[in-house]
Short mmCIF file of C-alpha atoms and ligand atoms in Angstrom, two decimals:
data_model
loop_
_atom_site.label_atom_id
_atom_site.label_comp_id
_atom_site.label_asym_id
_atom_site.label_seq_id
_atom_site.Cartn_x
_atom_site.Cartn_y
_atom_site.Cartn_z
CA MET A 78 129.69 -38.15 -17.55
CA SER A 79 131.61 -40.87 -19.30
CA TYR A 80 131.04 -42.57 -22.65
CA ASP A 81 132.22 -46.02 -23.67
CA ILE A 82 133.76 -45.81 -27.10
CA ALA A 83 134.96 -48.87 -29.02
CA LEU A 84 137.93 -48.26 -31.28
CA VAL A 85 138.35 -50.41 -34.36
CA PRO A 86 141.45 -48.97 -36.06
CA GLY A 87 141.53 -51.70 -38.73
CA ASP A 88 144.03 -51.84 -41.59
CA GLY A 89 146.55 -49.68 -43.43
CA ILE A 90 146.36 -46.03 -42.40
CA GLY A 91 143.41 -46.81 -40.11
CA PRO A 92 145.53 -47.25 -36.95
CA THR A 93 147.65 -44.19 -37.87
CA VAL A 94 144.67 -41.85 -38.11
CA VAL A 95 142.82 -43.30 -35.11
CA ASP A 96 145.92 -43.06 -32.91
CA ALA A 97 146.43 -39.46 -34.02
CA ALA A 98 142.81 -38.47 -33.45
CA LEU A 99 142.23 -40.12 -30.09
CA PRO A 100 144.23 -37.70 -27.88
CA LEU A 101 142.36 -34.84 -29.56
CA LEU A 102 139.00 -36.41 -28.76
CA ASP A 103 140.18 -36.93 -25.18
CA ALA A 104 141.27 -33.31 -24.92
CA ALA A 105 138.00 -31.96 -26.34
CA ALA A 106 136.04 -34.19 -23.95
CA ALA A 107 138.09 -33.12 -20.90
CA ALA A 108 137.65 -29.46 -21.80
CA HIS A 109 133.88 -29.93 -21.90
CA GLY A 110 133.39 -31.90 -18.72
CA PHE A 111 133.14 -35.49 -19.85
CA ASP A 112 135.39 -38.52 -20.40
CA ILE A 113 135.66 -41.17 -23.02
CA GLU A 114 136.54 -44.69 -21.92
CA THR A 115 137.94 -46.48 -24.94
CA THR A 116 138.31 -50.17 -25.65
CA ARG A 117 140.54 -51.01 -28.57
CA TYR A 118 139.77 -53.97 -30.81
CA ASP A 119 142.64 -55.05 -33.02
CA TRP A 120 140.32 -56.62 -35.55
CA GLY A 121 141.23 -56.57 -39.19
CA THR A 122 143.18 -58.29 -41.90
CA GLU A 123 146.18 -59.25 -39.76
CA ARG A 124 143.81 -61.11 -37.49
CA TYR A 125 142.22 -62.70 -40.56
CA LEU A 126 145.60 -63.89 -41.82
CA GLU A 127 146.46 -65.38 -38.40
CA GLU A 128 143.10 -66.67 -37.21
CA GLY A 129 140.92 -66.89 -40.33
CA ALA A 130 138.38 -64.25 -39.29
CA MET A 131 138.38 -60.45 -39.32
CA MET A 132 136.67 -60.34 -35.91
CA PRO A 133 135.52 -62.91 -33.35
CA GLU A 134 132.18 -64.60 -33.90
CA ASP A 135 130.64 -62.61 -31.07
CA GLY A 136 132.23 -59.38 -32.29
CA LEU A 137 128.99 -57.44 -32.56
CA ASP A 138 127.87 -58.59 -29.10
CA ARG A 139 131.09 -57.19 -27.65
CA LEU A 140 130.38 -53.78 -29.17
CA ALA A 141 126.65 -53.73 -28.52
CA ASP A 142 126.77 -51.94 -25.16
CA ASP A 143 129.17 -49.21 -26.22
CA ASP A 144 127.90 -45.67 -26.71
CA ALA A 145 129.61 -45.33 -30.10
CA LEU A 146 132.30 -46.84 -32.29
CA LEU A 147 135.22 -45.10 -33.99
CA LEU A 148 136.58 -47.01 -36.96
CA GLY A 149 139.71 -46.36 -39.03
CA SER A 150 139.55 -48.31 -42.27
CA VAL A 151 139.35 -51.88 -43.50
CA GLY A 152 140.95 -53.47 -46.55
CA HIS A 153 144.33 -55.03 -47.36
CA PRO A 154 146.14 -55.78 -50.61
CA ASP A 155 146.78 -59.43 -49.57
CA VAL A 156 143.13 -60.41 -49.12
CA PRO A 157 140.21 -59.77 -51.53
CA ASP A 158 138.19 -56.74 -50.44
CA HIS A 159 134.87 -58.57 -50.49
CA VAL A 160 136.26 -60.91 -47.83
CA THR A 161 137.64 -58.24 -45.51
CA LEU A 162 134.76 -55.80 -45.87
CA ASN A 163 132.09 -58.48 -45.49
CA GLY A 164 134.02 -59.76 -42.47
CA LEU A 165 134.11 -56.53 -40.47
CA LEU A 166 132.84 -53.17 -41.71
CA LEU A 167 129.65 -54.14 -43.52
CA PRO A 168 128.40 -56.54 -40.81
CA ILE A 169 128.66 -53.71 -38.26
CA ARG A 170 126.71 -51.27 -40.44
CA LYS A 171 124.06 -53.88 -41.21
CA GLY A 172 123.97 -55.68 -37.86
CA PHE A 173 123.63 -52.45 -35.91
CA ASP A 174 120.97 -51.14 -38.29
CA GLN A 175 123.05 -48.07 -39.10
CA SER A 176 120.81 -47.27 -42.04
CA ILE A 177 121.64 -43.58 -42.12
CA CYS A 178 125.06 -42.58 -43.38
CA LYS A 179 125.72 -38.86 -43.16
CA ARG A 180 128.66 -37.53 -45.15
CA PRO A 181 129.44 -33.82 -45.19
CA ALA A 182 131.59 -32.45 -48.03
CA VAL A 183 132.74 -28.99 -47.05
CA LEU A 184 135.30 -26.79 -48.78
CA PHE A 185 137.07 -25.29 -45.78
CA GLU A 186 138.65 -21.85 -45.83
CA GLY A 187 142.30 -22.25 -46.84
CA VAL A 188 141.81 -25.52 -48.74
CA ARG A 189 142.27 -25.57 -52.49
CA SER A 190 139.66 -27.36 -54.56
CA PRO A 191 141.01 -29.03 -57.71
CA LEU A 192 138.16 -27.20 -59.45
CA ARG A 193 138.81 -23.66 -60.65
CA GLY A 194 137.03 -20.73 -59.08
CA TYR A 195 135.89 -22.15 -55.74
CA GLU A 196 136.92 -20.71 -52.42
CA GLY A 197 136.47 -21.75 -48.81
CA GLY A 198 132.79 -21.74 -47.93
CA ASP A 199 131.59 -22.14 -51.52
CA ILE A 200 130.87 -25.88 -51.27
CA ASP A 201 128.86 -27.34 -48.39
CA ILE A 202 127.09 -30.58 -49.28
CA LEU A 203 125.54 -33.09 -46.89
CA VAL A 204 124.98 -36.50 -48.45
CA PHE A 205 122.52 -38.93 -46.87
CA ARG A 206 123.43 -42.41 -48.03
CA GLU A 207 121.31 -45.46 -47.28
CA ASN A 208 123.76 -47.73 -45.53
CA THR A 209 122.41 -51.22 -44.91
CA GLU A 210 120.83 -52.53 -48.12
CA GLY A 211 120.28 -51.41 -51.72
CA GLU A 212 123.08 -52.52 -54.00
CA TYR A 213 125.06 -53.77 -50.96
CA ALA A 214 122.53 -56.47 -50.06
CA ASP A 215 124.28 -59.81 -49.83
CA VAL A 216 121.69 -61.43 -52.07
CA GLY A 217 122.71 -63.48 -55.08
CA GLY A 218 125.07 -66.21 -56.08
CA ARG A 219 127.22 -67.80 -58.72
CA GLU A 220 126.69 -71.04 -60.53
CA HIS A 221 128.52 -73.15 -63.09
CA ARG A 222 131.79 -71.51 -62.07
CA GLY A 223 134.36 -71.52 -64.81
CA PHE A 224 132.00 -72.95 -67.42
CA GLU A 225 130.66 -71.19 -70.46
CA ASN A 226 127.21 -71.02 -68.93
CA GLU A 227 128.50 -69.42 -65.72
CA VAL A 228 125.97 -67.11 -64.13
CA ALA A 229 126.32 -64.44 -61.45
CA VAL A 230 123.31 -62.80 -59.83
CA GLN A 231 123.52 -59.81 -57.48
CA SER A 232 120.18 -58.41 -56.42
CA ALA A 233 119.63 -54.97 -54.96
CA VAL A 234 117.15 -54.77 -52.09
CA TYR A 235 115.09 -51.71 -51.13
CA THR A 236 112.81 -51.97 -48.12
CA ARG A 237 110.17 -49.40 -47.32
CA ARG A 238 111.50 -49.14 -43.77
CA SER A 239 115.07 -48.21 -44.63
CA THR A 240 114.16 -46.14 -47.67
CA GLU A 241 111.68 -44.08 -45.66
CA ARG A 242 114.23 -43.66 -42.89
CA ILE A 243 116.99 -42.29 -45.08
CA VAL A 244 114.62 -40.12 -47.09
CA ARG A 245 112.99 -38.71 -43.96
CA ALA A 246 116.39 -38.01 -42.37
CA ALA A 247 117.38 -36.10 -45.51
CA PHE A 248 114.15 -34.07 -45.50
CA GLU A 249 114.70 -33.23 -41.82
CA ALA A 250 118.22 -32.01 -42.57
CA ALA A 251 117.03 -30.04 -45.60
CA THR A 252 114.43 -28.36 -43.39
CA GLU A 253 117.13 -27.32 -40.93
CA ARG A 254 119.50 -26.17 -43.67
CA SER A 255 118.50 -24.31 -46.84
CA GLY A 256 115.29 -26.17 -47.70
CA LYS A 257 116.80 -27.82 -50.75
CA LEU A 258 117.09 -31.56 -51.33
CA THR A 259 118.51 -33.41 -54.32
CA ASN A 260 117.27 -36.95 -54.82
CA VAL A 261 119.72 -39.06 -56.84
CA THR A 262 118.54 -42.27 -58.50
CA LYS A 263 118.77 -44.12 -61.81
CA SER A 264 115.11 -44.60 -62.49
CA ASN A 265 115.54 -44.54 -66.24
CA ALA A 266 117.34 -47.90 -66.13
CA GLN A 267 116.25 -49.44 -62.81
CA ALA A 268 112.50 -49.53 -63.08
CA HIS A 269 111.79 -51.44 -59.86
CA GLY A 270 114.04 -50.44 -56.97
CA MET A 271 114.81 -46.93 -58.08
CA VAL A 272 111.26 -46.06 -59.13
CA PHE A 273 110.13 -47.34 -55.73
CA TRP A 274 112.73 -45.04 -54.15
CA ASP A 275 111.41 -42.04 -56.13
CA ASP A 276 107.87 -42.93 -55.04
CA VAL A 277 108.97 -42.88 -51.40
CA VAL A 278 110.61 -39.48 -51.94
CA ASP A 279 107.35 -38.18 -53.44
CA GLU A 280 105.30 -39.56 -50.54
CA VAL A 281 107.58 -38.22 -47.82
CA SER A 282 107.85 -34.86 -49.60
CA GLU A 283 104.18 -34.25 -48.85
CA GLU A 284 105.12 -34.00 -45.17
CA TYR A 285 107.73 -31.36 -45.99
CA PRO A 286 106.05 -28.89 -48.37
CA ALA A 287 108.70 -26.25 -47.63
CA VAL A 288 111.50 -28.42 -49.03
CA ASP A 289 112.29 -27.96 -52.69
CA VAL A 290 113.12 -31.34 -54.25
CA GLU A 291 115.40 -31.65 -57.25
CA ARG A 292 115.61 -35.02 -59.03
CA LEU A 293 118.82 -36.08 -60.74
CA LEU A 294 119.98 -39.27 -62.39
CA VAL A 295 123.23 -40.46 -60.87
CA ASP A 296 125.29 -39.97 -64.01
CA ALA A 297 124.18 -36.35 -64.30
CA ALA A 298 124.62 -35.87 -60.54
CA SER A 299 128.23 -37.09 -60.80
CA MET A 300 128.83 -34.57 -63.54
CA ASP A 301 127.17 -31.79 -61.56
CA PHE A 302 129.20 -32.55 -58.42
CA VAL A 303 132.11 -31.42 -60.60
CA ARG A 304 130.36 -28.77 -62.71
CA ARG A 305 128.31 -26.97 -60.02
CA PRO A 306 129.09 -28.40 -56.55
CA ASP A 307 128.18 -25.07 -54.94
CA GLU A 308 124.52 -25.57 -55.88
CA PHE A 309 124.04 -28.76 -53.86
CA ASP A 310 122.93 -28.74 -50.25
CA VAL A 311 121.33 -31.95 -48.94
CA VAL A 312 121.59 -34.97 -51.23
CA VAL A 313 119.93 -38.35 -50.71
CA ALA A 314 121.01 -41.51 -52.51
CA SER A 315 121.14 -45.27 -52.32
CA ASN A 316 124.06 -47.16 -50.78
CA LEU A 317 126.20 -47.49 -53.92
CA PHE A 318 125.36 -44.12 -55.43
CA GLY A 319 126.00 -42.41 -52.10
CA ASP A 320 129.33 -44.20 -51.85
CA ILE A 321 130.47 -43.02 -55.25
CA LEU A 322 129.17 -39.47 -54.90
CA THR A 323 130.93 -39.01 -51.56
CA ASP A 324 134.34 -39.80 -53.05
CA VAL A 325 133.60 -37.13 -55.67
CA GLY A 326 132.39 -34.79 -52.92
CA ALA A 327 135.56 -35.46 -50.91
CA ILE A 328 137.94 -34.69 -53.72
CA VAL A 329 136.18 -31.57 -55.01
CA THR A 330 136.43 -30.22 -51.46
CA GLY A 331 140.16 -30.84 -51.31
CA SER A 332 141.02 -34.38 -50.22
CA MET A 333 139.86 -37.83 -49.21
CA GLY A 334 141.77 -37.04 -46.03
CA LEU A 335 139.19 -34.42 -44.99
CA ALA A 336 135.92 -36.32 -45.45
CA PRO A 337 134.17 -37.62 -42.30
CA SER A 338 131.14 -39.85 -41.93
CA ALA A 339 128.54 -41.00 -39.42
CA ASN A 340 126.78 -44.38 -39.66
CA VAL A 341 123.72 -43.89 -37.53
CA ASP A 342 121.06 -46.19 -36.13
CA PRO A 343 118.18 -43.72 -35.96
CA ASP A 344 116.42 -45.77 -33.26
CA ARG A 345 119.56 -45.71 -31.09
CA THR A 346 118.98 -49.36 -30.25
CA HIS A 347 122.57 -50.07 -31.29
CA PRO A 348 125.71 -47.96 -31.15
CA SER A 349 126.39 -45.77 -34.16
CA MET A 350 129.76 -45.81 -35.88
CA PHE A 351 131.95 -42.91 -36.99
CA GLU A 352 134.70 -43.25 -39.57
CA PRO A 353 136.53 -41.34 -42.25
CA VAL A 354 135.13 -41.83 -45.76
CA HIS A 355 138.53 -42.94 -47.02
CA GLY A 356 139.95 -46.44 -47.02
CA SER A 357 143.17 -47.99 -45.83
CA ALA A 358 145.28 -46.20 -48.49
CA PHE A 359 148.04 -48.77 -48.77
CA ASP A 360 149.83 -46.47 -51.21
CA ILE A 361 150.83 -44.28 -48.24
CA ALA A 362 150.43 -46.70 -45.30
CA GLY A 363 153.39 -46.86 -42.91
CA GLU A 364 154.79 -43.53 -44.10
CA GLY A 365 153.26 -41.53 -41.26
CA VAL A 366 151.78 -38.94 -43.62
CA ALA A 367 148.08 -39.89 -43.72
CA ASN A 368 145.82 -36.93 -43.09
CA PRO A 369 144.16 -37.47 -39.67
CA LEU A 370 141.60 -34.69 -40.10
CA ALA A 371 138.83 -36.85 -41.61
CA THR A 372 139.00 -38.98 -38.47
CA VAL A 373 139.06 -35.95 -36.16
CA LEU A 374 135.99 -34.57 -37.95
CA SER A 375 134.36 -38.00 -37.61
CA GLY A 376 135.04 -37.68 -33.88
CA SER A 377 133.23 -34.35 -33.99
CA LEU A 378 130.22 -36.04 -35.62
CA MET A 379 130.40 -38.69 -32.89
CA PHE A 380 130.32 -36.10 -30.08
CA ASP A 381 127.44 -34.36 -31.80
CA HIS A 382 125.54 -37.66 -31.94
CA LEU A 383 126.20 -38.19 -28.22
CA GLY A 384 124.74 -34.76 -27.49
CA GLU A 385 128.12 -33.24 -26.64
CA THR A 386 127.62 -30.42 -29.08
CA ALA A 387 130.15 -28.01 -27.56
CA ALA A 388 132.96 -30.57 -27.74
CA ALA A 389 131.86 -31.43 -31.28
CA ALA A 390 132.05 -27.78 -32.29
CA ALA A 391 135.44 -27.38 -30.59
CA LEU A 392 136.92 -30.18 -32.70
CA TRP A 393 135.30 -28.97 -35.92
CA ASP A 394 136.37 -25.37 -35.32
CA ALA A 395 139.94 -26.36 -34.45
CA VAL A 396 140.22 -28.23 -37.76
CA ALA A 397 138.72 -25.28 -39.64
CA ALA A 398 141.13 -22.86 -37.92
CA GLN A 399 144.13 -25.04 -38.70
CA LEU A 400 143.15 -25.32 -42.37
CA ALA A 401 142.60 -21.56 -42.59
CA ASP A 402 146.08 -20.86 -41.20
CA PRO A 403 148.62 -20.79 -44.05
CA SER A 404 151.49 -21.41 -41.62
CA ALA A 405 149.93 -24.54 -40.07
CA PRO A 406 151.34 -27.98 -40.93
CA ARG A 407 149.60 -29.89 -43.73
CA THR A 408 149.92 -33.44 -44.93
CA PRO A 409 150.95 -34.09 -48.57
CA ASP A 410 147.38 -34.67 -49.79
CA LEU A 411 146.78 -30.98 -49.02
CA GLY A 412 150.00 -29.89 -50.69
CA GLY A 413 152.16 -29.84 -47.55
CA SER A 414 154.95 -32.03 -46.28
CA ALA A 415 153.97 -32.48 -42.64
CA THR A 416 153.46 -35.80 -40.89
CA THR A 417 150.25 -37.10 -39.37
CA ASP A 418 151.69 -36.48 -35.91
CA ALA A 419 152.72 -32.90 -36.67
CA VAL A 420 149.20 -32.07 -37.82
CA ALA A 421 147.73 -33.69 -34.71
CA ALA A 422 150.20 -31.89 -32.40
CA ASP A 423 149.31 -28.52 -33.94
CA LEU A 424 145.63 -29.30 -33.51
CA ARG A 425 146.21 -30.25 -29.88
CA GLU A 426 147.60 -26.76 -29.23
CA ARG A 427 144.65 -25.14 -30.94
CA LEU A 428 142.25 -27.14 -28.77
P1 LIG B 286 141.39 -45.07 -50.34
O1 LIG B 286 140.37 -44.11 -49.81
O2 LIG B 286 142.08 -45.91 -49.35
O3 LIG B 286 142.49 -44.23 -51.14
C1 LIG B 286 142.18 -43.45 -52.29
C2 LIG B 286 143.26 -42.36 -52.47
O4 LIG B 286 143.09 -41.37 -51.45
C3 LIG B 286 144.68 -42.88 -52.33
O5 LIG B 286 145.51 -42.16 -53.22
C4 LIG B 286 145.05 -42.52 -50.90
O6 LIG B 286 146.43 -42.32 -50.70
C5 LIG B 286 144.27 -41.22 -50.69
N1 LIG B 286 143.89 -41.08 -49.28
C6 LIG B 286 142.90 -41.74 -48.65
N2 LIG B 286 142.87 -41.39 -47.36
C7 LIG B 286 143.83 -40.49 -47.16
C8 LIG B 286 144.29 -39.77 -46.03
N3 LIG B 286 143.71 -39.89 -44.81
N4 LIG B 286 145.35 -38.95 -46.18
C9 LIG B 286 145.91 -38.79 -47.38
N5 LIG B 286 145.53 -39.43 -48.49
C10 LIG B 286 144.49 -40.28 -48.39
O7 LIG B 286 140.65 -45.94 -51.45
P2 LIG B 286 141.15 -47.25 -52.24
O8 LIG B 286 142.58 -47.10 -52.61
O9 LIG B 286 140.15 -47.48 -53.28
O10 LIG B 286 141.00 -48.42 -51.19
C11 LIG B 286 142.04 -48.97 -50.40
C12 LIG B 286 141.47 -50.05 -49.53
O11 LIG B 286 140.58 -49.49 -48.56
C13 LIG B 286 140.66 -51.10 -50.27
O12 LIG B 286 140.91 -52.32 -49.63
C14 LIG B 286 139.23 -50.65 -50.07
O13 LIG B 286 138.30 -51.71 -50.16
C15 LIG B 286 139.30 -50.13 -48.67
N6 LIG B 286 138.30 -49.09 -48.34
C16 LIG B 286 137.82 -49.13 -47.06
C17 LIG B 286 136.97 -48.15 -46.61
C18 LIG B 286 136.49 -48.19 -45.22
O14 LIG B 286 137.01 -48.91 -44.40
N7 LIG B 286 135.46 -47.43 -44.87
C19 LIG B 286 136.63 -47.07 -47.46
C20 LIG B 286 137.16 -47.07 -48.76
C21 LIG B 286 138.00 -48.08 -49.19
C1 LIG B 287 133.09 -46.46 -47.83
C2 LIG B 287 133.77 -47.64 -48.47
C3 LIG B 287 132.97 -48.91 -48.26
C4 LIG B 287 131.61 -48.70 -48.87
C5 LIG B 287 133.61 -50.17 -48.84
C6 LIG B 287 134.98 -50.36 -48.30
C7 LIG B 287 132.77 -51.39 -48.67
O1 LIG B 287 134.03 -47.40 -49.81
O2 LIG B 287 132.86 -46.49 -46.61
O3 LIG B 287 132.83 -45.48 -48.53
O4 LIG B 287 131.44 -48.82 -50.08
O5 LIG B 287 130.70 -48.38 -48.11
MN1 LIG B 288 133.58 -45.37 -50.40
#
């Protein structure tokens, strides 16, 4: 069995972490009786600066027949983020209908949370983030630029189709896990989109009577991700709220460098995309010290999606074992002084 995987390493630390993770994915695949055939696309801000576009016009068509995509990160200090992200990452998520974004936030054994009193195993959150619309809809405009009557409109968009999909996916996961789901909205201030969202949660909840639904406003949820992260299990939120909460989830479980994500098309019409939650981290880019583990764990989510559950578990378990080993190399974000490559080499031996 062989899978076609498109690699889009992107900008900043993206290529560093993808290059470090790839041999580990290859090794896990080989050990479990399958291959990955990768095609690398050097799309990103350097291409934009040379050719005026982050990817070719037919970029999505080129990726459409792949089994999955592995992305590093996109974003560069020399070009405004709304240009780079709307030129590469967001069109893939939207164009391939990857409406379900799954983001685990797990406090691994051996990792120190910046919060007092939490140990490995105490925090295990799975955020379901709507990933194609909501506050990220490209709907709006600006008029009278530079004048006193300048106006900017940015409309959020919530469709029944995508809202039901993300909510249902979260209920399914809650059913498989502890039966607890937290729905995060801001219905006190956003009386249309967010109240619609809550209505969908109420409707879908009737199909899952065994799931206990907690409702939180996003401001309180942000506070509680810090105050009582151990009490969350499955969380469902809109695009923007899910984005913000997963940075909080990443840091309370130790580092941005440990947080993986899956952008899934639930119909499997298009390839799904796997990427670390973090960005291109230009503050450490080029230093060779970016933590590659978020990307390795994203590879694990990718194998799981492809049905290669044993290889997925092998990658996940190797990361967990490395983190639990006090003598293993760690990158500076985890308090160590090891390089990206040293962490990857150690993981290769464990695999
Ligand atoms: P960031 O996630 O790049 O960095 C935030 C902090 O986390 C920085 O201190 C960084 O050094 C640290 N960090 C992140 N990943 C790390 C890793 N693997 N190892 C060690 N430390 C790590 O967020 P930012 O600084 O807000 O954004 C930088 C750029 O990346 C911007 O252009 C932004 O738009 C873009 N971005 C892209 C994505 C993506 O491609 N999915 C995600 C987030 C941000
Ligand atoms: C993420 C990132 C992106 C998002 C940005 C870069 C558009 O922050 O993947 O979390 O908000 O989805
Ligand atoms: Mn983010």
